[in-house]
Amino acid sequence: MDNLGISIVTIVIIAANVIMSFKGFDDRIFFEKYKFNVGSIKRGEQIRMLSSGFLHADITHLLFNMFTLYFFADAVVMILGSFKFIVIYFASLIFGNLLSLYFHKDEYWYSAIGASGAVTGVLYAAILLRPDMNLYMYFIPIPIPGYVFGIGYLLYSIYGMKKKIGNIGHDAHFGGAIGGYAVTLILMPSLFTTNLGYVGLLAIPILILFVLYKAGKLN
């Protein structure tokens, strides 16, 4: 998609991620203290629900998340403004970690890090606000409609959750997307009138997750 520039709020969030992540690369005690860990959170260290979203496993992990944020953040900022963008970012981060905590509540050793939940929430918000946007991927020679990418991404996340694919927090990605979807609709309810069809389409993976969970198919 075309990007017309980068807002101050996007720069600040990217800078915070870079500073925290590099601190974590060099200081293992710092990293362990602020990463997402089910046991520690249940013992009262709720700060990890927020701080873990600014830590990354390595430079590749950090770059991937920050490039994705760079490409989608200002689509949200331009339409909703900086304050509402911040609300979506942090709500998505927290909601992603809440879903992870819920699905791994009995796994006290479970740990995770990364801005993926927040970034996925911003991505989903951008798609919801601009469903006509086209995304380009190096391995696919044709543009992909934003809403097709959003639905496909969450369906893959459900599959990843079910099959436990890779060392990836699929549940945090999914939770972040749900957060971005819900908060964007709360902040801009006119989307129910202007983009109702896309609102419904983007809700399909969320409904599938709910049905699979109720049917006990995610274990």
Short mmCIF file of C-alpha atoms in Angstrom, two decimals:
data_model
loop_
_atom_site.label_atom_id
_atom_site.label_comp_id
_atom_site.label_asym_id
_atom_site.label_seq_id
_atom_site.Cartn_x
_atom_site.Cartn_y
_atom_site.Cartn_z
CA MET A 1 0.00 0.00 0.00
CA ASP A 2 1.07 3.60 -0.47
CA ASN A 3 2.45 5.36 2.60
CA LEU A 4 2.35 9.14 2.66
CA GLY A 5 4.80 9.59 5.50
CA ILE A 6 5.24 8.62 9.09
CA SER A 7 3.55 10.32 12.02
CA ILE A 8 5.26 11.39 15.24
CA VAL A 9 3.25 8.86 17.26
CA THR A 10 4.41 6.03 15.01
CA ILE A 11 8.02 7.17 15.36
CA VAL A 12 7.69 7.26 19.16
CA ILE A 13 6.22 3.75 19.35
CA ILE A 14 8.85 2.33 17.01
CA ALA A 15 11.59 4.07 19.05
CA ALA A 16 10.20 2.62 22.30
CA ASN A 17 10.22 -0.87 20.79
CA VAL A 18 13.79 -0.45 19.54
CA ILE A 19 15.10 0.92 22.86
CA MET A 20 13.39 -1.74 25.00
CA SER A 21 14.33 -4.57 22.63
CA PHE A 22 18.02 -3.61 22.46
CA LYS A 23 18.08 -3.28 26.24
CA GLY A 24 16.66 -6.82 26.40
CA PHE A 25 19.25 -8.11 23.91
CA ASP A 26 22.08 -6.88 26.14
CA ASP A 27 20.57 -7.47 29.57
CA ARG A 28 19.15 -10.93 30.19
CA ILE A 29 17.93 -10.04 33.68
CA PHE A 30 15.93 -7.13 32.23
CA PHE A 31 14.54 -9.42 29.51
CA GLU A 32 13.45 -12.10 31.98
CA LYS A 33 11.91 -9.51 34.32
CA TYR A 34 9.63 -7.95 31.70
CA LYS A 35 8.73 -10.76 29.29
CA PHE A 36 5.25 -12.32 29.27
CA ASN A 37 5.22 -15.28 31.65
CA VAL A 38 2.04 -16.92 32.89
CA GLY A 39 3.37 -17.89 36.33
CA SER A 40 4.82 -14.44 37.04
CA ILE A 41 1.66 -12.65 35.89
CA LYS A 42 -0.47 -14.86 38.11
CA ARG A 43 1.80 -13.93 41.02
CA GLY A 44 0.89 -10.29 40.48
CA GLU A 45 3.44 -8.99 37.96
CA GLN A 46 0.84 -7.48 35.63
CA ILE A 47 3.37 -5.03 34.18
CA ARG A 48 4.49 -7.92 31.99
CA MET A 49 1.17 -7.71 30.13
CA LEU A 50 2.39 -4.39 28.75
CA SER A 51 6.19 -4.54 28.87
CA SER A 52 6.42 -7.85 26.97
CA GLY A 53 4.99 -6.08 23.92
CA PHE A 54 8.14 -3.96 23.65
CA LEU A 55 10.64 -6.84 23.82
CA HIS A 56 11.73 -8.99 20.87
CA ALA A 57 13.64 -12.22 20.44
CA ASP A 58 16.18 -10.81 17.97
CA ILE A 59 16.72 -8.08 15.37
CA THR A 60 14.83 -10.00 12.66
CA HIS A 61 11.78 -10.30 14.92
CA LEU A 62 11.99 -6.59 15.77
CA LEU A 63 12.42 -5.47 12.15
CA PHE A 64 9.52 -7.57 10.90
CA ASN A 65 7.12 -6.12 13.48
CA MET A 66 8.32 -2.54 13.04
CA PHE A 67 8.18 -2.65 9.24
CA THR A 68 4.64 -4.01 9.42
CA LEU A 69 3.70 -1.25 11.88
CA TYR A 70 5.31 1.37 9.64
CA PHE A 71 3.24 0.30 6.61
CA PHE A 72 -0.13 0.26 8.40
CA ALA A 73 0.04 2.71 11.32
CA ASP A 74 -0.48 5.94 9.42
CA ALA A 75 -3.53 4.60 7.58
CA VAL A 76 -5.12 4.51 11.06
CA VAL A 77 -3.59 7.79 12.26
CA MET A 78 -4.78 9.68 9.16
CA ILE A 79 -8.40 8.59 9.65
CA LEU A 80 -8.77 8.42 13.45
CA GLY A 81 -6.00 10.66 14.74
CA SER A 82 -3.01 9.99 17.00
CA PHE A 83 -4.87 9.52 20.30
CA LYS A 84 -7.28 6.92 18.94
CA PHE A 85 -4.39 5.16 17.23
CA ILE A 86 -2.63 4.88 20.60
CA VAL A 87 -5.82 3.48 22.14
CA ILE A 88 -6.04 0.84 19.40
CA TYR A 89 -2.33 -0.03 19.70
CA PHE A 90 -2.33 -0.59 23.44
CA ALA A 91 -5.78 -2.20 23.54
CA SER A 92 -4.61 -4.69 20.90
CA LEU A 93 -1.40 -5.37 22.82
CA ILE A 94 -3.28 -6.04 26.06
CA PHE A 95 -6.06 -8.04 24.41
CA GLY A 96 -3.52 -10.22 22.63
CA ASN A 97 -1.79 -10.98 25.93
CA LEU A 98 -5.13 -11.57 27.67
CA LEU A 99 -6.06 -14.18 25.08
CA SER A 100 -2.63 -15.81 25.48
CA LEU A 101 -3.08 -15.80 29.25
CA TYR A 102 -6.51 -17.37 28.88
CA PHE A 103 -5.41 -20.16 26.54
CA HIS A 104 -2.23 -20.90 28.54
CA LYS A 105 -3.58 -20.24 32.04
CA ASP A 106 -2.49 -23.66 33.31
CA GLU A 107 0.96 -23.53 31.69
CA TYR A 108 2.88 -21.58 34.32
CA TRP A 109 6.10 -21.89 32.31
CA TYR A 110 4.63 -20.35 29.15
CA SER A 111 6.49 -17.22 28.03
CA ALA A 112 6.24 -14.86 25.07
CA ILE A 113 7.52 -11.52 23.81
CA GLY A 114 6.94 -9.17 20.90
CA ALA A 115 4.72 -6.41 19.53
CA SER A 116 2.90 -8.81 17.22
CA GLY A 117 -0.45 -8.55 19.03
CA ALA A 118 -0.42 -4.75 18.91
CA VAL A 119 0.83 -4.67 15.32
CA THR A 120 -1.80 -7.18 14.19
CA GLY A 121 -4.47 -5.05 15.86
CA VAL A 122 -3.25 -1.98 13.95
CA LEU A 123 -3.17 -3.99 10.73
CA TYR A 124 -6.75 -5.18 11.27
CA ALA A 125 -7.87 -1.64 12.15
CA ALA A 126 -6.28 -0.32 8.95
CA ILE A 127 -8.03 -2.98 6.87
CA LEU A 128 -11.35 -2.22 8.58
CA LEU A 129 -10.94 1.50 7.90
CA ARG A 130 -9.67 1.00 4.36
CA PRO A 131 -10.90 -2.41 3.15
CA ASP A 132 -10.20 -1.36 -0.45
CA MET A 133 -6.44 -1.14 0.20
CA ASN A 134 -4.24 -3.54 -1.74
CA LEU A 135 -1.31 -5.37 -0.19
CA TYR A 136 1.72 -6.56 -2.14
CA MET A 137 3.88 -9.54 -1.20
CA TYR A 138 7.14 -10.45 -2.86
CA PHE A 139 6.10 -14.06 -3.51
CA ILE A 140 2.68 -13.18 -5.00
CA PRO A 141 2.81 -11.12 -8.24
CA ILE A 142 -0.70 -9.64 -7.89
CA PRO A 143 -2.17 -7.24 -5.28
CA ILE A 144 -4.20 -8.83 -2.46
CA PRO A 145 -7.31 -6.98 -1.22
CA GLY A 146 -6.83 -5.98 2.41
CA TYR A 147 -9.94 -7.75 3.68
CA VAL A 148 -8.87 -11.01 1.98
CA PHE A 149 -5.48 -10.79 3.67
CA GLY A 150 -7.09 -10.05 7.05
CA ILE A 151 -9.45 -13.00 6.89
CA GLY A 152 -6.74 -15.35 5.59
CA TYR A 153 -4.28 -14.23 8.26
CA LEU A 154 -6.68 -14.96 11.10
CA LEU A 155 -7.74 -18.30 9.63
CA TYR A 156 -4.06 -19.24 9.52
CA SER A 157 -3.70 -18.08 13.13
CA ILE A 158 -6.56 -20.39 14.15
CA TYR A 159 -4.83 -23.25 12.31
CA GLY A 160 -1.54 -22.35 14.01
CA MET A 161 -3.21 -22.32 17.43
CA LYS A 162 -4.81 -25.70 16.80
CA LYS A 163 -1.67 -27.36 15.41
CA LYS A 164 0.81 -25.41 17.58
CA ILE A 165 2.82 -24.45 14.50
CA GLY A 166 6.26 -22.97 15.08
CA ASN A 167 7.51 -20.88 17.97
CA ILE A 168 4.84 -18.27 17.26
CA GLY A 169 2.21 -16.77 19.58
CA HIS A 170 -0.72 -17.27 17.21
CA ASP A 171 -3.19 -16.63 20.04
CA ALA A 172 -1.60 -13.21 20.73
CA HIS A 173 -1.86 -12.35 17.03
CA PHE A 174 -5.51 -13.37 17.02
CA GLY A 175 -6.27 -11.56 20.26
CA GLY A 176 -4.61 -8.43 18.94
CA ALA A 177 -6.70 -8.58 15.78
CA ILE A 178 -9.89 -8.96 17.82
CA GLY A 179 -8.83 -5.98 19.95
CA GLY A 180 -8.10 -3.86 16.90
CA TYR A 181 -11.38 -4.87 15.28
CA ALA A 182 -13.55 -4.22 18.34
CA VAL A 183 -11.92 -0.95 19.44
CA THR A 184 -11.96 0.48 15.91
CA LEU A 185 -15.70 -0.18 15.67
CA ILE A 186 -16.25 1.41 19.08
CA LEU A 187 -14.24 4.48 18.08
CA MET A 188 -15.84 4.76 14.63
CA PRO A 189 -19.33 3.20 14.77
CA SER A 190 -20.20 4.79 11.40
CA LEU A 191 -18.32 1.84 9.86
CA PHE A 192 -21.46 -0.24 10.55
CA THR A 193 -23.16 1.96 7.96
CA THR A 194 -20.38 2.71 5.49
CA ASN A 195 -18.54 -0.64 5.51
CA LEU A 196 -21.10 -3.07 6.94
CA GLY A 197 -20.30 -5.84 4.47
CA TYR A 198 -16.60 -5.73 5.31
CA VAL A 199 -17.37 -5.53 9.03
CA GLY A 200 -19.29 -8.78 8.66
CA LEU A 201 -16.63 -10.48 6.53
CA LEU A 202 -13.85 -9.59 8.95
CA ALA A 203 -15.89 -11.02 11.82
CA ILE A 204 -15.98 -14.50 10.24
CA PRO A 205 -12.63 -15.76 11.66
CA ILE A 206 -13.60 -14.44 15.13
CA LEU A 207 -16.86 -16.41 15.01
CA ILE A 208 -15.01 -19.52 13.80
CA LEU A 209 -12.60 -19.27 16.74
CA PHE A 210 -15.52 -18.95 19.17
CA VAL A 211 -17.29 -21.99 17.68
CA LEU A 212 -14.13 -24.11 17.69
CA TYR A 213 -13.39 -23.15 21.28
CA LYS A 214 -16.93 -23.99 22.42
CA ALA A 215 -16.68 -27.32 20.60
CA GLY A 216 -13.36 -28.10 22.31
CA LYS A 217 -11.51 -28.26 18.99
CA LEU A 218 -8.57 -26.02 19.89
CA ASN A 219 -6.83 -28.41 22.25
#
